[in-house]
Structure formats: structure tokens, C-alpha cells
CSV table of C-alpha atoms in Angstrom, one decimal:
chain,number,residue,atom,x,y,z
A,6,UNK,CA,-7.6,-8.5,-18.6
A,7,UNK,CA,-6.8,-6.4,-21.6
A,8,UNK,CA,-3.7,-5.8,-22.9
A,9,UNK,CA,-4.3,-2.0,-23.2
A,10,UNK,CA,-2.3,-0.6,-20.1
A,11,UNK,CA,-3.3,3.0,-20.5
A,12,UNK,CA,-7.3,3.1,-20.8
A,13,UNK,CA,-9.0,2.2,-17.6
A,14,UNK,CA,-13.3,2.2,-16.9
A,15,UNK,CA,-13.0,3.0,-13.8
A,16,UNK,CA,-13.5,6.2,-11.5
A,17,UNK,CA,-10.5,8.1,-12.3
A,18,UNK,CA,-10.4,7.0,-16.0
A,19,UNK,CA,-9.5,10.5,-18.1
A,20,UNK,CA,-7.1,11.1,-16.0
A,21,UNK,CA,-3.8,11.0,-16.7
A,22,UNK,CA,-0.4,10.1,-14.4
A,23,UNK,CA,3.0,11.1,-15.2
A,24,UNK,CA,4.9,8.7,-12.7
A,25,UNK,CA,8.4,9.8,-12.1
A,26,UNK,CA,11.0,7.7,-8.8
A,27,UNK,CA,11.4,4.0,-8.5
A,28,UNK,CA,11.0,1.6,-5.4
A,29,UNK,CA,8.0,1.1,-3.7
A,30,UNK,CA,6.3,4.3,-2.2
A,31,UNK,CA,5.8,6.4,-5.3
A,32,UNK,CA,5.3,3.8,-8.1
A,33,UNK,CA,2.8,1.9,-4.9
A,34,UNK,CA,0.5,5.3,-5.6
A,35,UNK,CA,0.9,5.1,-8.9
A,36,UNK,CA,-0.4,1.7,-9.5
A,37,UNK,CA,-3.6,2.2,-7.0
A,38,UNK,CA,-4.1,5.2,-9.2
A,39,UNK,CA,-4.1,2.9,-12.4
A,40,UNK,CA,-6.4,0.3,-10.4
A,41,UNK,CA,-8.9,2.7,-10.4
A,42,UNK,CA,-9.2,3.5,-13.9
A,43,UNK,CA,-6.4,6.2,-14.5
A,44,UNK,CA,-3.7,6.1,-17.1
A,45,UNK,CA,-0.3,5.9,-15.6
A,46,UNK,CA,2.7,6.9,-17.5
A,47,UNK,CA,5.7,5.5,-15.6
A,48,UNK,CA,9.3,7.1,-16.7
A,49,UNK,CA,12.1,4.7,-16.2
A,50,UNK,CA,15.7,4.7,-16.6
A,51,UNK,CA,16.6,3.1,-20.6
A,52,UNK,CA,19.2,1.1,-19.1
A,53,UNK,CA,18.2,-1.1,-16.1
A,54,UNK,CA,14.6,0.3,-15.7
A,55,UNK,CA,13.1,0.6,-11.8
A,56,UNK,CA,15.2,-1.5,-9.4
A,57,UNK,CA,12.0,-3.3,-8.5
A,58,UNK,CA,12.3,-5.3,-11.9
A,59,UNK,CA,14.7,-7.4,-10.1
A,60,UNK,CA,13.3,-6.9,-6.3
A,61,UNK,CA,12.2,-9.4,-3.8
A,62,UNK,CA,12.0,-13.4,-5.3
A,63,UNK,CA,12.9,-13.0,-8.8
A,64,UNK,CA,12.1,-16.2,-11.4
A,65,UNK,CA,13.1,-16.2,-14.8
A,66,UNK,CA,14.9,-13.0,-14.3
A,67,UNK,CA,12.3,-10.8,-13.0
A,68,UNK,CA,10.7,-10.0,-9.6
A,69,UNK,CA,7.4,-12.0,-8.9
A,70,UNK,CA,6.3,-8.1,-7.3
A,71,UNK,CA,6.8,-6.7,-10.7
A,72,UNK,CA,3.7,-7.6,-12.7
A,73,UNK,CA,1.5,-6.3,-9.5
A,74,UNK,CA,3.3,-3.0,-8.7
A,75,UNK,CA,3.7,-1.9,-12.5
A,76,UNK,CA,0.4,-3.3,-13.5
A,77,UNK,CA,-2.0,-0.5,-15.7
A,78,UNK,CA,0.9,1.3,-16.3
A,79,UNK,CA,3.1,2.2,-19.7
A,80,UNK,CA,6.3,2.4,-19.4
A,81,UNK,CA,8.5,5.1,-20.8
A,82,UNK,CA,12.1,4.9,-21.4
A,83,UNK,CA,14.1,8.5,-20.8
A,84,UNK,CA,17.0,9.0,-19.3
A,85,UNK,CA,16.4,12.0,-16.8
A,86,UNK,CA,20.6,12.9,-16.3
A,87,UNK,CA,20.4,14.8,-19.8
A,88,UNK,CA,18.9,17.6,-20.5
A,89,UNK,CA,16.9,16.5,-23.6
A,90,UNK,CA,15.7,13.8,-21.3
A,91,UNK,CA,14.8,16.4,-18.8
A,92,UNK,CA,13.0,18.7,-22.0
A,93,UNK,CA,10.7,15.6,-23.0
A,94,UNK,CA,9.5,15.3,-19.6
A,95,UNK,CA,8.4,19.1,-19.4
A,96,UNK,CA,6.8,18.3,-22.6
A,97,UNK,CA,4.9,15.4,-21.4
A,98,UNK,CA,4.1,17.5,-18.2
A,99,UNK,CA,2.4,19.8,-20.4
A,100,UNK,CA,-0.4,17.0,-20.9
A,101,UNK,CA,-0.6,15.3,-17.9
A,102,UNK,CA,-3.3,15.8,-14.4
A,103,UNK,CA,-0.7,14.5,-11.7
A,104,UNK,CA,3.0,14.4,-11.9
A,105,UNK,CA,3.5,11.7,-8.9
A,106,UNK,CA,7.0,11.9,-7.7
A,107,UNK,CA,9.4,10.4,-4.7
A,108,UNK,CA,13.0,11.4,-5.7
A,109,UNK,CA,14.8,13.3,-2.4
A,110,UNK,CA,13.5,16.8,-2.0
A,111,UNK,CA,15.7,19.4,-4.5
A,112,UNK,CA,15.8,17.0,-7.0
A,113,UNK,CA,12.8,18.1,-9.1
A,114,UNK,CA,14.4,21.9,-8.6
A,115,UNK,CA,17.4,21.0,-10.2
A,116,UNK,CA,16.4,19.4,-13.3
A,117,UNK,CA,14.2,22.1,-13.7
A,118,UNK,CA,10.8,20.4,-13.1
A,119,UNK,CA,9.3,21.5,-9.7
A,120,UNK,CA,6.0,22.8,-9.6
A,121,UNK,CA,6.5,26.3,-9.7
A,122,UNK,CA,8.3,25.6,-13.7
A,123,UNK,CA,5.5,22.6,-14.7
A,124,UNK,CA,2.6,24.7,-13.3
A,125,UNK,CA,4.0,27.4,-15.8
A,126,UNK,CA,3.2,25.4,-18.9
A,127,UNK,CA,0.3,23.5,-16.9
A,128,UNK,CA,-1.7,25.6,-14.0
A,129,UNK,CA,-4.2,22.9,-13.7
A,130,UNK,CA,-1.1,20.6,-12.7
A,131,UNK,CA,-1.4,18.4,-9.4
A,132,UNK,CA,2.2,17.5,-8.1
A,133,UNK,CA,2.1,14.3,-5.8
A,134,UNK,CA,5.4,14.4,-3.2
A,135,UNK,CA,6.5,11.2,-1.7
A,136,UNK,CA,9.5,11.5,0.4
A,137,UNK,CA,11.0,10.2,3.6
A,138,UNK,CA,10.7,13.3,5.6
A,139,UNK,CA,8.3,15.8,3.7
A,140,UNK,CA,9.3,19.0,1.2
A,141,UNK,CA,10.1,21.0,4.3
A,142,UNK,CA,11.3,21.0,7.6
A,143,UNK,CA,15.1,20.6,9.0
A,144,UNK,CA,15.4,16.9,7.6
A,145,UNK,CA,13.7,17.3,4.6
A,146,UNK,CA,16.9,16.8,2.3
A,147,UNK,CA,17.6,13.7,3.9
A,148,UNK,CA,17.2,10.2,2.3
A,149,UNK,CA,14.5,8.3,4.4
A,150,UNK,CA,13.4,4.6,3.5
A,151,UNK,CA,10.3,3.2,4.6
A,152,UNK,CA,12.0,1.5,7.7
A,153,UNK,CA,13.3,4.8,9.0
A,154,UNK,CA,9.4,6.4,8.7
A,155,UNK,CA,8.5,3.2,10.3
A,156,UNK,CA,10.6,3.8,13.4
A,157,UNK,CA,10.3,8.0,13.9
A,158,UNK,CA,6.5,7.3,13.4
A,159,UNK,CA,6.3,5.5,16.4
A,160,UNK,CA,5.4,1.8,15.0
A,161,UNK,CA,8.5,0.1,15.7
A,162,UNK,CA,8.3,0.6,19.2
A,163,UNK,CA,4.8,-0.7,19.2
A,164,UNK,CA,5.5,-3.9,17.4
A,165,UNK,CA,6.8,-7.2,18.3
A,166,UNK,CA,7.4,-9.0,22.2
A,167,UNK,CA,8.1,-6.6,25.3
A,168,UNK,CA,11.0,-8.5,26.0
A,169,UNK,CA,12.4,-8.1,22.6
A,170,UNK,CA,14.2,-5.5,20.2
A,171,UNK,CA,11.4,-3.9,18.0
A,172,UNK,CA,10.1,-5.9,15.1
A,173,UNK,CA,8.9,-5.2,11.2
A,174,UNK,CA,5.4,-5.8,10.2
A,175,UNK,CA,6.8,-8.6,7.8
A,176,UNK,CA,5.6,-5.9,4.5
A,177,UNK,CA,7.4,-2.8,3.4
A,178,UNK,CA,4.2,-1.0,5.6
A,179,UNK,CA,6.3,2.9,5.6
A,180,UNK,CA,6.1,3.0,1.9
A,181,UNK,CA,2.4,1.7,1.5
A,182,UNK,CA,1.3,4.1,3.9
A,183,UNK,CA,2.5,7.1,1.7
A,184,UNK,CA,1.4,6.0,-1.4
A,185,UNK,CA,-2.2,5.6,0.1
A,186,UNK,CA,-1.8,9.1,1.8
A,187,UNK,CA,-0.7,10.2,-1.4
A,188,UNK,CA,-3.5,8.1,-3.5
A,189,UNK,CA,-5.7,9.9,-0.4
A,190,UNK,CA,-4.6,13.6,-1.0
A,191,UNK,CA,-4.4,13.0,-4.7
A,192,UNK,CA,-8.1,12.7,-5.4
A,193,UNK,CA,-8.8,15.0,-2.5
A,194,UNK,CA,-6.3,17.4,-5.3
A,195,UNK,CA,-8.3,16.9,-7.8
A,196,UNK,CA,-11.5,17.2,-6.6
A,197,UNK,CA,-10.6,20.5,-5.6
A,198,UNK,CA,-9.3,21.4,-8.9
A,199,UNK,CA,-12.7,20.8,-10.1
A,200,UNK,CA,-14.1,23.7,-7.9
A,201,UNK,CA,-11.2,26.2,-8.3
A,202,UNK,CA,-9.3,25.1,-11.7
A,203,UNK,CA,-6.1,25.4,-10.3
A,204,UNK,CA,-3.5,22.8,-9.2
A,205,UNK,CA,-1.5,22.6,-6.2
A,206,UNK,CA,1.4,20.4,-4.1
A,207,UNK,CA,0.3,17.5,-2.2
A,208,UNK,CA,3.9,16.7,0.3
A,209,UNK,CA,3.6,13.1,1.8
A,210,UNK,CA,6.2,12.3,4.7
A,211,UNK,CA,6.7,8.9,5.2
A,212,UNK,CA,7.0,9.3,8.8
A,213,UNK,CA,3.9,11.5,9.1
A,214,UNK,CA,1.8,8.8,7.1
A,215,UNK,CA,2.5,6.5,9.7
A,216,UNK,CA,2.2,8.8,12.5
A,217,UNK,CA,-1.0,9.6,11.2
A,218,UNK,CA,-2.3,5.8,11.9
A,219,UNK,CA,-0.8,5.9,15.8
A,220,UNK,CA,-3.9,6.6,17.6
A,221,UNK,CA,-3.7,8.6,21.0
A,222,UNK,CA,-0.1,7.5,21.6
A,223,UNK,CA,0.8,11.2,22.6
A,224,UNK,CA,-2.0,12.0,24.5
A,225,UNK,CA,-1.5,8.6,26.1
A,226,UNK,CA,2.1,10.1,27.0
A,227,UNK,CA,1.3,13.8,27.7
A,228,UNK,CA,-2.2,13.5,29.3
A,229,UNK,CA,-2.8,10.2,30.7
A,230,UNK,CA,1.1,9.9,31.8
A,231,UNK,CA,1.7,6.4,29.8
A,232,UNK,CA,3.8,5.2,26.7
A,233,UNK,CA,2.5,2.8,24.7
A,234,UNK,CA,5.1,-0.1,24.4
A,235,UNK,CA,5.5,-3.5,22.7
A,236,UNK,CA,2.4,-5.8,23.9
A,237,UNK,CA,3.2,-8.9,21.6
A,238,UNK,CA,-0.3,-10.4,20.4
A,239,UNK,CA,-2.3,-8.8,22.6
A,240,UNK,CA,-3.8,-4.6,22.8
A,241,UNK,CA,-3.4,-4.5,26.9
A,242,UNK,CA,-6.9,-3.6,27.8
A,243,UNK,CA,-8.6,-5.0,25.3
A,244,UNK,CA,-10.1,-8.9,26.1
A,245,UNK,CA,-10.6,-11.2,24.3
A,246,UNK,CA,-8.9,-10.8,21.6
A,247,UNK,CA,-5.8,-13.0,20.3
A,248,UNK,CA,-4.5,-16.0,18.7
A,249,UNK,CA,-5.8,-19.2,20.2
A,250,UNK,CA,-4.0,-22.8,19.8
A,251,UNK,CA,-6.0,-25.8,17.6
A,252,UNK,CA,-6.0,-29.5,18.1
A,253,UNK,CA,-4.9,-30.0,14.8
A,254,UNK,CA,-1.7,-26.7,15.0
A,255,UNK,CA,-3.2,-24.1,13.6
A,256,UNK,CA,-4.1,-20.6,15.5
A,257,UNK,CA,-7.4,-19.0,15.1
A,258,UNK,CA,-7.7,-15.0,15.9
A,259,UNK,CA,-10.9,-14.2,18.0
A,260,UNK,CA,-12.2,-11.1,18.7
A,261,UNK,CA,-14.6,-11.2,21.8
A,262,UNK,CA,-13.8,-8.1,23.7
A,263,UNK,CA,-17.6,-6.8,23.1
A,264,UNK,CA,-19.9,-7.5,26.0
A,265,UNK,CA,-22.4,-8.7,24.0
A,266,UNK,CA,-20.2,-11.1,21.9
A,267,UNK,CA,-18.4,-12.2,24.9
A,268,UNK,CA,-21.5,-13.7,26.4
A,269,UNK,CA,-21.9,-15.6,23.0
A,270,UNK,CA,-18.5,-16.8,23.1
A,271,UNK,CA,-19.0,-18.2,26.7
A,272,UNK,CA,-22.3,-20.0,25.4
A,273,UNK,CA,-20.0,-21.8,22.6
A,274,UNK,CA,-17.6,-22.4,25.4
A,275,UNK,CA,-20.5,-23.8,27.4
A,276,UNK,CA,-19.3,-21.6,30.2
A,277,UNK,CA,-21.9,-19.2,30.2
A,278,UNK,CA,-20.9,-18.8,34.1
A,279,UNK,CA,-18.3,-16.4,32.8
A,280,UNK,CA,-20.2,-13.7,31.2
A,281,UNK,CA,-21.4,-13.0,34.5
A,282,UNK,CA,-18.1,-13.8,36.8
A,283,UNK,CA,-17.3,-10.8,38.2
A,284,UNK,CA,-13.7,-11.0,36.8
A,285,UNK,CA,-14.7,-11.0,33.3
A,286,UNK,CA,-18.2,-9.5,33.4
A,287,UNK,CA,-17.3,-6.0,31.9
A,288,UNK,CA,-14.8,-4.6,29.3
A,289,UNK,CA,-12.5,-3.3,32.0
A,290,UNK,CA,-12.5,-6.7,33.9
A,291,UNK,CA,-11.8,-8.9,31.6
A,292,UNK,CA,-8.7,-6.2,30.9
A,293,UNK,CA,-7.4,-6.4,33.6
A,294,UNK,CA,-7.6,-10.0,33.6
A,295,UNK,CA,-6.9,-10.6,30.2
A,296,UNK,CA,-4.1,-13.1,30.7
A,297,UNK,CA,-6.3,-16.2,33.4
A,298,UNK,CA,-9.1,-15.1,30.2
A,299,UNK,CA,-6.4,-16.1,27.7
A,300,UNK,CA,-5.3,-19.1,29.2
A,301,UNK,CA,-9.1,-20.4,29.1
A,302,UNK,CA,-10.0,-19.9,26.2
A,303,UNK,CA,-6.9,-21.0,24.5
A,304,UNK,CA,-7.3,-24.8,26.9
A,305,UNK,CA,-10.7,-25.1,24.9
A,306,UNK,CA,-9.4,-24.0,21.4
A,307,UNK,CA,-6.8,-26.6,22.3
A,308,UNK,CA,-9.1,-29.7,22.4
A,309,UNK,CA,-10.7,-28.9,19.0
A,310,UNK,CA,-9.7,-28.9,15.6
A,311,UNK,CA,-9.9,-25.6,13.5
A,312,UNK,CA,-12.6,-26.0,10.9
A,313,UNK,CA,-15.1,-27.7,14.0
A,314,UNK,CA,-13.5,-24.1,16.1
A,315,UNK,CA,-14.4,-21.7,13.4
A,316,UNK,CA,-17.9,-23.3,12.5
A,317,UNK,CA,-18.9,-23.6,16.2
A,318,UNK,CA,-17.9,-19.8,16.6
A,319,UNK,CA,-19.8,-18.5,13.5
A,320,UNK,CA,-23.1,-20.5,15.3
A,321,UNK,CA,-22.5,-18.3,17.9
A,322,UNK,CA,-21.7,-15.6,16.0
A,323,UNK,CA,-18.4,-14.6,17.2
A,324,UNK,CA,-16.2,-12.8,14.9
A,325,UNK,CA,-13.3,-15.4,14.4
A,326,UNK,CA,-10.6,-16.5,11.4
A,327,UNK,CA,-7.8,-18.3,11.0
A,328,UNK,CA,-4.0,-16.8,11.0
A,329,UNK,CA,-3.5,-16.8,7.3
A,330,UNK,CA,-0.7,-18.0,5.2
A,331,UNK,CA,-0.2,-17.3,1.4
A,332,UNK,CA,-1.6,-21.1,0.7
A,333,UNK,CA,-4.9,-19.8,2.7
A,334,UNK,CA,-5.2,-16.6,0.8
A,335,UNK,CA,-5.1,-18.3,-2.8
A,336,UNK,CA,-7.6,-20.6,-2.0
A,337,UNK,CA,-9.9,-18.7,0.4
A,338,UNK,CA,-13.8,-19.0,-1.2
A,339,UNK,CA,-14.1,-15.5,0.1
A,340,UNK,CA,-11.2,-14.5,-1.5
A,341,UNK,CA,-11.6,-15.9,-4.7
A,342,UNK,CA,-15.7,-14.8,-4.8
A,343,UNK,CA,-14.5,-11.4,-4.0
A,344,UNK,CA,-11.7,-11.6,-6.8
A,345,UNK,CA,-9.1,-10.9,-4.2
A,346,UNK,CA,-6.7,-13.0,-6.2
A,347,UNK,CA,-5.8,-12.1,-10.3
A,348,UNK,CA,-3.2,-13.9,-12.7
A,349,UNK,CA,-1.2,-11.3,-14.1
A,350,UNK,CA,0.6,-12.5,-16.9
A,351,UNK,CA,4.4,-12.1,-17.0
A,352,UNK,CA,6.9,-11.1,-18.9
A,353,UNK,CA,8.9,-14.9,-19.4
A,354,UNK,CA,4.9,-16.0,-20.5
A,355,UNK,CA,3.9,-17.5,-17.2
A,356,UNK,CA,1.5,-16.0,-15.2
A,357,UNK,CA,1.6,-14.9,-11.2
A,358,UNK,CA,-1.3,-14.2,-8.6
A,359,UNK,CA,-1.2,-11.0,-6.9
A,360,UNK,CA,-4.0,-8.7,-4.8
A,361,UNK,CA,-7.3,-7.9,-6.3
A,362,UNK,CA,-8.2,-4.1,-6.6
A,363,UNK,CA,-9.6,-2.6,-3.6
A,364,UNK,CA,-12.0,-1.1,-2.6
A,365,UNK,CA,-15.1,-2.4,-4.5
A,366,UNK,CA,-16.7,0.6,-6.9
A,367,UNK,CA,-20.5,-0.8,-7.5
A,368,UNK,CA,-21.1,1.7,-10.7
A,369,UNK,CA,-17.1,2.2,-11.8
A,370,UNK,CA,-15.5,-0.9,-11.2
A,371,UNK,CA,-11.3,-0.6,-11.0
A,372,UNK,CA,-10.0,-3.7,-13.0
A,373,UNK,CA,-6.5,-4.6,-13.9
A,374,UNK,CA,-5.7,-4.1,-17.6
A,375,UNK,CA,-2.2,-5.1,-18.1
A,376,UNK,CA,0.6,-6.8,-16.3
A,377,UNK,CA,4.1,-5.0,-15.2
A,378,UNK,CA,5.5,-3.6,-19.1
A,379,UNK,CA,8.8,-3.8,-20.9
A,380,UNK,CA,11.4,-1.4,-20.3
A,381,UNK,CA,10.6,1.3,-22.8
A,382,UNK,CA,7.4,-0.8,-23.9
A,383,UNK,CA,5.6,2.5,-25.0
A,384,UNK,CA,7.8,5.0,-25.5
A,385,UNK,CA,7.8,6.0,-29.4
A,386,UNK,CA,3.7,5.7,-29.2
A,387,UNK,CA,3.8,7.9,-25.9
A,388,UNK,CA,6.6,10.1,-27.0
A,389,UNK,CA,4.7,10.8,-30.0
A,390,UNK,CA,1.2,11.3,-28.6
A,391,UNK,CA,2.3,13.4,-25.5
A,392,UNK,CA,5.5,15.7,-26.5
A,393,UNK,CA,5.5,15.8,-30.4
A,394,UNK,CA,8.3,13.8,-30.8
A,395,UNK,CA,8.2,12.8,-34.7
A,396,UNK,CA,10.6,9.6,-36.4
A,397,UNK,CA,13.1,12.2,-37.0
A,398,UNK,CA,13.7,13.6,-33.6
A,399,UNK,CA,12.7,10.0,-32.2
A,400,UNK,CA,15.7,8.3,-34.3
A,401,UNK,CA,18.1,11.3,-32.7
A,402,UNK,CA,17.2,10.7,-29.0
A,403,UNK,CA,17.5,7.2,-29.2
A,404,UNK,CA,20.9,7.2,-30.8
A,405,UNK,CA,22.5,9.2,-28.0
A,406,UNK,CA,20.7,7.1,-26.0
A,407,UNK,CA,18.1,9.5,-24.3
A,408,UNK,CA,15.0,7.6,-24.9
A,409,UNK,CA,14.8,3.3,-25.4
């Protein structure tokens, strides 16, 4: 790791990001835009920064999500409520490839900086929308979190016991979706661009991202005549495949519902009898038989312990893992050969582990070059470079407080 936030090697270096919101959604995009090589200009507030500083478990005064989600990424200190704040971002528009945004829909049209004025100084400009409900559309000026996306896009319903309210994934999973539709339509932008030389608006709904990942739930309801509901562990229909019980309390996910792979399950079960028992002999019978299939398998996960379980299964070749903790993550040999888990330095000069870059590029590897910055970190040098702002002009704004 460098400690040069804004040049990146990998596929999207020469690009450049002007990031504009706070949270999770946008600034998500923004830093699997820097992962793969581009250089992210994040605009903060001078006083307080993005919320997400102090987000989540904080030690030593700063969120442990901080260095991860603001990582490749220089920070700029302008205070968007004024209108010379407003005037330096139209400036460093000017000299940007993507202006990546997630403030409520409007917002951008009052202060002046929609797409219609920044493609005006900037036609090649491509304007990334992140927003609860999209830029149109009768609820489009409403405020919408990841939570709400979570529930009109159908994945609430979906998730947790039958018998129970809905549940959360456990990971703000609204938000990521959008930023990786937006990383998505980003690139798709700019591809484009390279054909035409012209810009356009790529609009992200929150609820649409994860509407997008709900497979033939309304065909299921409008053709086939069922709603999908809350199924717990299990996909009804689909056998085996769960969480089993160890001898020595752990759970072990296998994924047997293949015919093929089912019959090398039952040879590591030594009950090859069951591949051709009529109950369990096809994909459909062991469906609709899923939970006697369950309930035998887990009594012979149950009298061994997990590492004897999970080498006896790769023998056989049956796709298989244990349920994962953090502990397991950060010392996972795949994990760590893969370099799944970095050590982003932080702020308070300790060091945290966070997510690898993904995917893998063979020939233009993403990397991480710098941890989360300091509020304003590279403002003057930015400021400078990108709008033309000189020592004189400089000294003005940051007396009345515009730029930090």
C-alpha cells in the first residue's frame, strides 16, 4: 500500500470521480470505483465530514468501517450550503469523468449542479444517481434508506423463519446493491462514451437494485399462482442443501441438490441405498421430501466433528463449508492466499483488516493505495489542480469557512 490515494494501476485508472453524498450507497460506489484503479475525489462537509467517520464500532474516535469505505479516495473539504462552495464544485466538475451522487432527487437542481448545467461546461460528463426511489416516478422526492429498498424490493418478505416477522440480512445489503448497480451502469457509461463522446445519466433506485436480484418472484405470483414467502434455511424445492449440526457445535452448509453430487454424498454417508430410494432419487423427490432428507443427514453430520466432516466431503467431492464467523474469515488459508483480507492503516496509527478488492483483474490488478483520509486531507493540492484556486483565493474561502 501507497500512500498516494489518487493514482490507481488498475482498469479504470485515468479516470477520474468527483464523489458528492455521504452514508453508505453512494460513497460504497465510489470506493469500488477507486479499487479498480480510478481516482476518487470525495467532497465532504469542513465541519464534521461524512457521518460514516463515526458509524458503526468506533475506536479511538473513528469508525472501524471508515478506512475500508473511504479507502483510494481524497478527501475534499467544501461546504456545499454556500454558493462559492457550490461555484468550486462546478469548477471541479469541469475536470472530472463521473460526478457520483446520492443526495434526494432536486437537490443537485437547486444548487445549480444537475446534469443538464455540468454537461454544459463538460458534455463528456457521466452523472452516477443513487437514490432511494430513482430520479423519477411519483415517489421519487422521497427519502428512502437502504431498509425501505430492502422491503419494497421484495427481500424482506423473503428472509428470516415462516413463523416470524421479516428479518435483515445482518449487512446494510439495500445500499451495496446500488452502489454495485451503479459501479455496473457506471462503466457500462463510459464505455459508451468511448463510442459516442457524449455523457449521459445513469438513475439507480435502491428498491429496483434489489428488485433486480429477486428472481421469478412475480411470475411465480402471476403465472404459476404462488408467493414466495419466508423459508428459513432452506429454498423449498431445492434438496439438499442447508446447515448441518457437528459433533464438536459448529454448522457446515452443504450443497447436494445435484443428482450427480447427491449420489457422492450418499457414498460419504455410506448410504449409497439412497441415491436410488425412490423418495430421494430425483431433484423433485428429494423436494418434496426435503425435511426426512434433512433430518438424515444432519443425524450423521451430528456424530462427527467438523474438520473430519469437511475433509470426508471434499474426498467425495461434495461442495461443502463451514458457517463463517469473522474469526474464520481472518484466518481462512483461502482467504489470506487470495488476499481477501488487507491492513488498512488508520487514522489514531493502528491498523484494521477489511475486504480484499474483488473481482481479480489478471493484467490490471485493483489494489488499495490509501486508507480512509483526513477531513479536508487534500483540499488546497486538489483545489489547486482541479478549479484554479490560487493561495490568494485559497486563504479567502477558508476564512469564511467554505473550504478546510
Amino acid at each position: 500500500m501507497t500512500s498516494d490515494a489518487r493514482h490507481g494501476s488498475g482498469p479504470l485508472a485515468g479516470i477520474r470521480v468527483l464523489e458528492l453524498g455521504s452514508f453508505i450507497a453512494g460513497p460504497f460506489a465510489g470506493q469500488l470505483l477507486g479499487d479498480y484503479g480510478a481516482e476518487v475525489v470525495k467532497v465532504e462537509a469542513p465541519v464534521g465530514g461524512d457521518p460514516m467517520r463515526t458509524w458503526g464500532v468506533v475506536h479511538e474516535g473513528e469508525s472501524l468501517w471508515w478506512p475500508s469505505l473511504a479507502r483510494n479516495k481524497a478527501s475534499v473539504a467544501i461546504d456545499l450550503r454556500t454558493d462559492e462552495g457550490r461555484a468550486l464544485v462546478r469548477r471541479i466538475a469541469a475536470e472530472v469523468d463521473v460526478v457520483l451522487e446520492n443526495f434526494r432527487p432536486g437537490t443537485l437542481a437547486r444548487w445549480g449542479l444537475d446534469y443538464e448545467s455540468l454537461a454544459e461546461i463538460n458534455p463528456g460528463l457521466v452523472m452516477v444517481h443513487v437514490s432511494g426511489f430513482g430520479q423519477t416516478g411519483p415517489r421519487s422526492a422521497d427519502a428512502g434508506f437502504g431498509s425501505i429498498g430492502e422491503a419494497m424490493g421484495g427481500i424482506r418478505h423473503t428472509t428470516g423463519e415462516p413463523d416470524r416477522a421479516p428479518s435483515r440480512a445482518g449487512i446494510s445489503l439495500g445500499d451495496s446493491l446500488a452502489a454495485m448497480f451503479a459501479v455496473i451502469g457506471t462503466m457500462g457509461a463510459l464505455v459508451e462514451r468511448g463510442r459516442s463522446g457524449r455523457g449521459q445519466e445513469v438513475d439507480v433506485a435502491i428498491y429496483e437494485a434489489v428488485a433486480a436480484l429477486m428472481e421469478s418472484t412475480m411470475a411465480d405470483h402471476e403465472v404459476g399462482g404462488r408467493t414466495r414467502g419466508r423459508t428459513g434455511s432452506v429454498l423449498p424445492g431445492v434438496a439438499p442443501s442447508n446447515a448441518y449440526p457437528t459433533r464438536d457445535g459448529s454448522e457446515v452448509l452443504i450443497a447436494a441438490n445435484a443428482d450427480t453430487v447427491f449420489g457422492r454424498l450418499c457414498k460419504a454417508m455410506d448410504r449409497t441405498e439412497l441415491a436410488t430410494d425412490e423418495r430421494y432419487a430425483s431433484h423433485a423427490a428429494r423436494g418434496t421430501n426435503m425435511v426426512e432428507l434433512d433430518d438424515l443427514i444432519g443425524a450423521w453430520t451430528l456424530g462427527l466433528d467438523t474438520a473430519a466432516l469437511l475433509a470426508l466431503l471434499e474426498e467425495h467431492g461434495v461442495p461443502a463449508g463451514r458457517v463463517y464467523t469473522a474469526p474464520d474469515m481472518l484466518t481462512d488459508p483461502h482467504y489470506l492466499a487470495r488476499e481477501m483480507v488487507l491492513r488498512l492503516p488508520t487514522a489514531a496509527g493502528g491498523e484494521v483488516p477489511a475486504a480484499g478488492v474483488v473481482p481479480k483483474f489478471s493484467r490490471t490488478p485493483g489494489g488499495v493505495r490509501a486508507s480512509g483520509p483526513r477531513i479536508g486531507e487534500h483540499s488546497r493540492q486538489l483545489l489547486a489542480e482541479l478549479a484554479g484556486v490560487d493561495d490568494t483565493e485559497w486563504s479567502e474561502l477558508a476564512d469564511a469557512g467554505v473550504v478546510r
